[in-house]
Short mmCIF file of C-alpha atoms and ligand atoms in Angstrom, two decimals:
data_model
loop_
_atom_site.label_atom_id
_atom_site.label_comp_id
_atom_site.label_asym_id
_atom_site.label_seq_id
_atom_site.Cartn_x
_atom_site.Cartn_y
_atom_site.Cartn_z
CA MET A 292 36.47 -25.07 -27.44
CA LEU A 293 36.04 -21.93 -29.46
CA GLU A 294 32.27 -21.90 -28.54
CA LEU A 295 33.15 -22.17 -24.83
CA LYS A 296 35.57 -19.26 -25.16
CA LYS A 297 32.80 -17.08 -26.50
CA ARG A 298 30.59 -17.70 -23.47
CA LYS A 299 30.77 -14.74 -21.18
CA THR A 300 29.33 -14.02 -17.75
CA ILE A 301 27.14 -11.01 -17.19
CA PHE A 302 26.45 -9.83 -13.68
CA LEU A 303 22.89 -8.46 -13.40
CA THR A 304 22.19 -6.57 -10.20
CA ARG A 305 18.36 -6.85 -10.21
CA LYS A 306 15.84 -9.00 -12.00
CA ILE A 307 14.64 -7.26 -15.16
CA PRO A 308 12.13 -8.38 -17.86
CA GLU A 309 12.46 -11.85 -19.23
CA ILE A 310 13.48 -10.70 -22.75
CA ALA A 311 16.97 -9.82 -21.42
CA PHE A 312 17.55 -13.36 -20.13
CA ARG A 313 16.29 -14.82 -23.45
CA LEU A 314 18.51 -12.60 -25.64
CA LEU A 315 21.58 -13.27 -23.53
CA ARG A 316 21.01 -16.98 -23.39
CA GLU A 317 20.51 -17.13 -27.19
CA GLU A 318 24.06 -15.75 -27.41
CA GLY A 319 25.18 -18.53 -25.15
CA HIS A 320 26.10 -16.21 -22.25
CA ILE A 321 25.78 -16.92 -18.57
CA ILE A 322 23.78 -14.59 -16.33
CA GLU A 323 24.78 -14.17 -12.70
CA LEU A 324 21.66 -12.58 -11.07
CA TRP A 325 22.12 -10.92 -7.71
CA ASP A 326 19.89 -12.81 -5.30
CA GLY A 327 19.90 -10.47 -2.32
CA THR A 328 16.71 -8.82 -1.15
CA SER A 329 18.40 -5.40 -1.13
CA PRO A 330 20.57 -4.15 -3.95
CA PRO A 331 24.30 -5.08 -3.68
CA THR A 332 26.44 -2.78 -1.57
CA PRO A 333 29.48 -1.16 -3.36
CA GLY A 334 31.70 -3.89 -1.86
CA GLU A 335 29.38 -6.68 -2.96
CA LEU A 336 29.11 -5.23 -6.43
CA ILE A 337 32.91 -5.14 -6.81
CA GLN A 338 33.17 -8.65 -5.49
CA LYS A 339 30.51 -10.08 -7.85
CA CYS A 340 32.09 -8.30 -10.84
CA GLN A 341 35.38 -10.07 -10.25
CA GLU A 342 33.91 -13.17 -11.91
CA ALA A 343 32.06 -11.26 -14.64
CA ASP A 344 32.90 -10.04 -18.14
CA ALA A 345 30.08 -7.47 -18.23
CA LEU A 346 27.80 -5.66 -15.84
CA LEU A 347 24.14 -4.81 -16.35
CA SER A 348 23.59 -2.13 -13.67
CA MET A 349 20.62 -0.25 -12.25
CA LEU A 350 20.37 3.53 -11.57
CA SER A 351 20.79 2.70 -7.89
CA ASP A 352 24.20 1.06 -8.34
CA ARG A 353 27.00 3.51 -7.73
CA LEU A 354 29.93 3.01 -10.14
CA ASP A 355 32.64 5.33 -8.97
CA GLU A 356 36.43 5.62 -9.41
CA ASN A 357 37.04 2.88 -6.84
CA PHE A 358 34.66 0.53 -8.68
CA PHE A 359 36.46 1.12 -12.03
CA LYS A 360 39.90 0.67 -10.42
CA LYS A 361 38.87 -2.70 -9.01
CA CYS A 362 36.80 -3.82 -12.05
CA SER A 363 38.96 -2.57 -14.91
CA HIS A 364 38.69 -6.00 -16.57
CA LEU A 365 35.02 -5.46 -17.49
CA LYS A 366 34.38 -5.48 -21.20
CA VAL A 367 31.17 -3.44 -21.14
CA ILE A 368 28.66 -1.86 -18.74
CA ALA A 369 25.00 -1.39 -19.67
CA ASN A 370 22.92 0.91 -17.39
CA TYR A 371 19.21 -0.11 -17.23
CA ALA A 372 18.23 3.60 -17.35
CA VAL A 373 18.63 6.63 -19.59
CA GLY A 374 20.14 8.70 -16.67
CA VAL A 375 23.75 7.79 -15.90
CA ASN A 376 24.48 10.07 -12.97
CA ASN A 377 25.24 6.88 -10.95
CA ILE A 378 28.25 6.22 -13.11
CA ASP A 379 31.61 8.08 -13.21
CA LEU A 380 31.81 8.25 -16.98
CA LYS A 381 35.28 9.87 -16.90
CA ALA A 382 36.65 6.96 -14.90
CA ALA A 383 34.92 4.52 -17.33
CA ALA A 384 36.67 6.26 -20.22
CA ARG A 385 40.05 6.23 -18.42
CA TYR A 386 39.72 2.41 -18.00
CA ASN A 387 38.44 2.09 -21.54
CA ILE A 388 35.18 0.43 -20.54
CA PRO A 389 32.27 1.27 -22.89
CA VAL A 390 29.08 2.30 -21.10
CA GLY A 391 25.61 2.16 -22.65
CA ASN A 392 22.21 3.48 -21.58
CA THR A 393 18.53 3.17 -22.69
CA PRO A 394 17.35 6.43 -24.26
CA ASP A 395 14.09 7.01 -26.15
CA VAL A 396 12.15 3.94 -25.03
CA LEU A 397 10.97 5.49 -21.71
CA THR A 398 10.11 8.92 -23.09
CA GLU A 399 6.39 8.37 -23.32
CA ALA A 400 6.09 6.47 -20.01
CA THR A 401 7.90 9.27 -18.17
CA SER A 402 5.97 12.13 -19.74
CA ASP A 403 2.71 10.28 -19.00
CA LEU A 404 3.65 10.06 -15.36
CA ALA A 405 4.56 13.74 -15.18
CA LEU A 406 1.11 14.48 -16.62
CA GLY A 407 -0.40 12.08 -14.06
CA LEU A 408 1.29 13.99 -11.22
CA ILE A 409 0.12 17.33 -12.66
CA LEU A 410 -3.49 16.17 -12.87
CA THR A 411 -3.44 14.52 -9.42
CA LEU A 412 -2.30 17.81 -7.88
CA ALA A 413 -4.39 20.14 -10.02
CA ARG A 414 -7.64 18.25 -9.27
CA ASN A 415 -6.94 17.22 -5.71
CA ILE A 416 -7.36 13.57 -6.71
CA PHE A 417 -5.30 12.11 -3.82
CA PRO A 418 -7.21 13.82 -0.94
CA ALA A 419 -10.50 13.18 -2.80
CA ILE A 420 -9.77 9.43 -3.04
CA GLN A 421 -8.94 9.35 0.68
CA ASN A 422 -12.10 11.28 1.56
CA ALA A 423 -14.30 8.77 -0.33
CA LYS A 424 -12.46 5.74 1.07
CA GLN A 425 -12.55 6.97 4.67
CA GLY A 426 -16.31 7.38 4.72
CA GLU A 427 -16.19 11.16 4.67
CA TRP A 428 -18.27 11.41 1.52
CA LYS A 429 -21.59 12.30 3.08
CA LYS A 430 -23.15 14.49 0.37
CA TRP A 431 -22.28 16.13 -2.90
CA GLU A 432 -20.10 19.19 -2.12
CA PRO A 433 -20.66 22.32 -4.25
CA LEU A 434 -17.41 23.77 -2.91
CA GLY A 435 -15.42 20.64 -2.19
CA PHE A 436 -12.03 19.74 -3.73
CA LEU A 437 -12.01 22.67 -6.14
CA GLY A 438 -8.97 22.38 -8.32
CA MET A 439 -7.40 24.17 -11.21
CA GLU A 440 -8.23 23.62 -14.87
CA LEU A 441 -5.29 23.05 -17.11
CA LYS A 442 -6.63 24.81 -20.21
CA GLY A 443 -4.96 28.16 -20.76
CA LYS A 444 -2.48 27.61 -17.92
CA THR A 445 1.26 27.94 -18.42
CA LEU A 446 3.45 24.90 -18.15
CA GLY A 447 7.13 25.73 -17.70
CA ILE A 448 9.42 22.92 -18.77
CA ILE A 449 12.96 22.92 -17.49
CA GLY A 450 14.94 20.98 -20.14
CA LEU A 451 13.24 20.49 -23.46
CA GLY A 452 14.86 17.18 -24.45
CA ARG A 453 13.01 14.09 -25.51
CA ILE A 454 10.82 13.77 -22.34
CA GLY A 455 10.30 17.51 -21.98
CA GLN A 456 9.11 17.73 -25.62
CA SER A 457 6.84 14.73 -25.25
CA LEU A 458 5.18 16.32 -22.21
CA ALA A 459 4.86 19.67 -24.03
CA LYS A 460 3.06 18.02 -26.93
CA LYS A 461 0.60 16.14 -24.64
CA ALA A 462 -0.02 19.24 -22.45
CA GLN A 463 -0.49 21.55 -25.45
CA ASN A 464 -2.51 19.23 -27.84
CA GLY A 465 -4.47 17.36 -25.20
CA PHE A 466 -5.04 19.96 -22.49
CA GLY A 467 -4.70 23.37 -24.25
CA MET A 468 -1.78 24.56 -22.03
CA ASN A 469 0.72 27.23 -23.07
CA ILE A 470 4.30 25.95 -23.13
CA ILE A 471 7.40 27.85 -22.13
CA TYR A 472 10.78 26.26 -21.56
CA THR A 473 14.44 26.57 -20.71
CA SER A 474 17.11 24.67 -22.60
CA ARG A 475 20.85 24.63 -22.67
CA THR A 476 20.93 23.88 -26.35
CA LYS A 477 19.19 25.45 -29.35
CA THR A 478 17.21 22.75 -31.22
CA LYS A 479 15.88 23.77 -34.60
CA THR A 480 13.07 21.22 -34.55
CA ILE A 481 11.25 22.70 -31.47
CA ASN A 482 7.62 23.67 -32.06
CA PRO A 483 7.72 27.46 -32.68
CA SER A 484 4.73 28.01 -30.37
CA TYR A 485 6.81 26.96 -27.37
CA LYS A 486 8.53 30.12 -25.98
CA ARG A 487 12.07 29.89 -24.71
CA HIS A 488 12.67 31.77 -21.39
CA THR A 489 15.37 32.27 -18.88
CA LEU A 490 14.92 30.18 -15.71
CA GLN A 491 13.86 33.25 -13.74
CA GLU A 492 11.22 34.26 -16.29
CA LEU A 493 9.94 30.70 -16.53
CA LEU A 494 9.59 30.40 -12.70
CA LYS A 495 7.78 33.77 -12.57
CA SER A 496 5.30 32.97 -15.33
CA SER A 497 4.41 29.26 -14.82
CA ASP A 498 1.38 27.76 -13.15
CA ILE A 499 3.18 24.41 -13.28
CA VAL A 500 6.93 23.85 -13.49
CA SER A 501 8.12 20.42 -14.66
CA ILE A 502 11.76 19.35 -14.47
CA HIS A 503 13.15 17.27 -17.36
CA THR A 504 16.89 18.03 -17.33
CA ASP A 505 19.64 15.58 -16.50
CA LEU A 506 21.58 15.75 -13.26
CA ASN A 507 25.04 17.23 -13.70
CA PRO A 508 27.15 19.73 -11.62
CA SER A 509 25.24 22.64 -13.27
CA THR A 510 21.76 21.32 -12.45
CA GLU A 511 22.34 20.03 -8.92
CA ASN A 512 20.28 22.22 -6.55
CA LEU A 513 19.15 24.25 -9.54
CA ILE A 514 15.83 24.94 -7.70
CA GLY A 515 16.29 26.22 -4.17
CA HIS A 516 14.79 28.88 -1.81
CA LYS A 517 15.49 31.83 -4.13
CA GLU A 518 13.73 30.04 -7.01
CA PHE A 519 10.71 29.02 -4.91
CA GLU A 520 10.37 32.67 -3.85
CA ILE A 521 9.98 33.69 -7.50
CA MET A 522 7.26 31.14 -8.29
CA LYS A 523 3.57 31.90 -8.16
CA SER A 524 2.07 30.93 -4.80
CA HIS A 525 -0.39 28.55 -6.41
CA ALA A 526 2.17 26.97 -8.74
CA TYR A 527 3.10 23.30 -8.58
CA ILE A 528 6.56 21.84 -9.05
CA ILE A 529 6.86 18.42 -10.72
CA ASN A 530 10.05 16.35 -10.77
CA THR A 531 10.42 13.09 -12.70
CA ALA A 532 14.11 13.65 -13.46
CA ARG A 533 16.49 13.44 -10.54
CA GLY A 534 15.87 14.37 -6.85
CA GLU A 535 19.15 16.28 -6.50
CA ILE A 536 18.00 18.94 -9.00
CA ILE A 537 15.75 20.35 -6.25
CA ASN A 538 17.19 21.47 -2.92
CA GLN A 539 14.87 19.33 -0.84
CA LYS A 540 15.29 21.27 2.41
CA ALA A 541 14.30 24.41 0.57
CA LEU A 542 11.32 22.60 -0.96
CA VAL A 543 10.09 21.53 2.45
CA GLY A 544 10.37 25.14 3.62
CA ALA A 545 8.63 26.53 0.51
CA LEU A 546 5.68 24.11 0.87
CA LYS A 547 5.35 24.83 4.62
CA MET A 548 5.49 28.59 4.07
CA GLY A 549 3.06 28.46 1.16
CA LEU A 550 5.62 29.90 -1.29
CA ILE A 551 4.31 27.39 -3.83
CA GLY A 552 1.04 25.42 -4.15
CA GLY A 553 2.32 21.86 -4.11
CA ALA A 554 4.81 19.32 -5.36
CA GLY A 555 4.60 16.14 -7.39
CA LEU A 556 7.76 14.12 -7.07
CA ASP A 557 8.76 10.78 -8.59
CA VAL A 558 12.39 11.29 -7.58
CA THR A 559 13.83 12.41 -4.21
CA THR A 560 17.10 12.61 -2.29
CA PRO A 561 17.85 10.05 -1.08
CA GLU A 562 16.06 7.18 -2.68
CA PRO A 563 14.28 5.45 -1.12
CA LEU A 564 13.01 8.24 1.06
CA SER A 565 12.57 7.37 4.76
CA PRO A 566 8.89 7.37 5.91
CA ASN A 567 10.06 9.87 8.60
CA ASP A 568 11.33 12.34 5.98
CA PRO A 569 9.88 15.86 6.54
CA LEU A 570 8.77 15.85 2.92
CA PHE A 571 6.00 13.41 3.88
CA GLN A 572 4.62 16.02 6.34
CA THR A 573 4.38 18.89 3.83
CA PRO A 574 1.00 20.05 2.44
CA ASN A 575 -0.01 19.22 -1.13
CA THR A 576 2.90 16.91 -1.73
CA ILE A 577 2.55 13.67 -3.63
CA ILE A 578 5.47 11.27 -3.93
CA THR A 579 5.88 8.14 -6.07
CA PRO A 580 8.78 5.71 -5.75
CA HIS A 581 10.69 6.52 -8.99
CA ILE A 582 8.21 4.84 -11.40
CA GLY A 583 8.70 7.15 -14.41
CA SER A 584 9.67 4.30 -16.72
CA ALA A 585 7.49 1.64 -14.98
CA THR A 586 5.32 0.45 -17.84
CA VAL A 587 5.46 -3.06 -19.31
CA GLU A 588 6.23 -1.57 -22.68
CA ALA A 589 9.06 0.72 -21.57
CA ARG A 590 10.72 -1.73 -19.26
CA ASP A 591 10.71 -4.49 -21.94
CA LEU A 592 12.38 -2.12 -24.41
CA MET A 593 14.82 -0.96 -21.77
CA ALA A 594 15.78 -4.60 -21.12
CA THR A 595 16.21 -5.21 -24.85
CA LEU A 596 18.37 -2.11 -25.36
CA ALA A 597 20.51 -2.82 -22.32
CA THR A 598 21.02 -6.41 -23.47
CA LYS A 599 21.94 -5.31 -26.97
CA ASN A 600 24.60 -2.97 -25.45
CA ILE A 601 26.04 -5.94 -23.53
CA ILE A 602 26.07 -8.27 -26.51
CA ALA A 603 27.75 -5.71 -28.79
CA GLY A 604 30.29 -4.78 -26.05
CA LEU A 605 31.20 -8.44 -25.53
CA LYS A 606 31.86 -8.85 -29.21
CA GLY A 607 34.03 -5.76 -29.20
CA GLU A 608 31.50 -3.97 -31.47
CA PRO A 609 30.18 -0.39 -31.06
CA LEU A 610 27.30 -0.26 -28.51
CA PRO A 611 23.94 0.68 -30.05
CA ASN A 612 23.60 3.34 -27.29
CA ARG A 613 27.05 4.32 -26.10
CA LEU A 614 27.61 7.33 -23.92
C1 LIG B 948 16.00 6.63 -16.11
O1 LIG B 948 15.99 5.76 -16.96
O2 LIG B 948 16.93 7.39 -15.91
C2 LIG B 948 14.74 6.77 -15.32
O3 LIG B 948 14.92 7.61 -14.20
C3 LIG B 948 14.24 5.39 -14.90
O4 LIG B 948 12.95 5.50 -14.49
#
């Protein structure tokens, strides 16, 4: 009887790596996996959570005041992401529901992708692949696809947290880039060769600007028309953080007017982006479907961390990664 009482139901909004299912079953819990082809709507999410004790949510699930009002019985929520801008944390606190996330484990995967977007733009890799594939490769071109070397160029990092620092290290040690950054907090452990700048100075001086800050009211639309005007006309903007940090209408304008040299985006507003979105018509723009953490290693560890948050929360213990 006691054993049965300990069994709890966890609603999981998308299939995640197997390790999560194994760990939860080892604890004797029941997993209710959403079986729709699209993610649950806010109404479906609330409905499914009525039968659950805990929720394992994705960054695409919106957990707002109304959700918390209707699901105040939940014992714990674990977000399968480091970013938690999809969750109203103040409402969670009001209803006394602990919320956990998955920091650290996706740092290398995300900084690798930022570097991939930088290289793809700087060396014209995407148009070059299309050229070869479409039979346009007739002869060796002495002046074809000329790109920009990274050595000696300035990488401006907006937000020097875990992912920003990981990118800085790879870009400096591996590619010989100069690193400048903006940061809201003063961290003592930052490499002294990285130079801290104001946002304006950083935008003015960078050959590549990469965004690694979280989305909050002070970073929403942080980069708009005024900021693109300050940037060098050959500079690239990279965003693997959250789409809303860039004013997307202003970005389309800046790319069309040639105010900047290109954009590498793993995140957009909205997600998914419609194939008819004007961003797909802008020059030198590469877009990936929010795959920053999409490595086998990172996603396995994210699944493990999220599951550990759930298990601890259901026991009434402190979450390993509580917000
Ligand atoms: C996160 O965890 O916030 C990332 O955006 C997922 O890729």
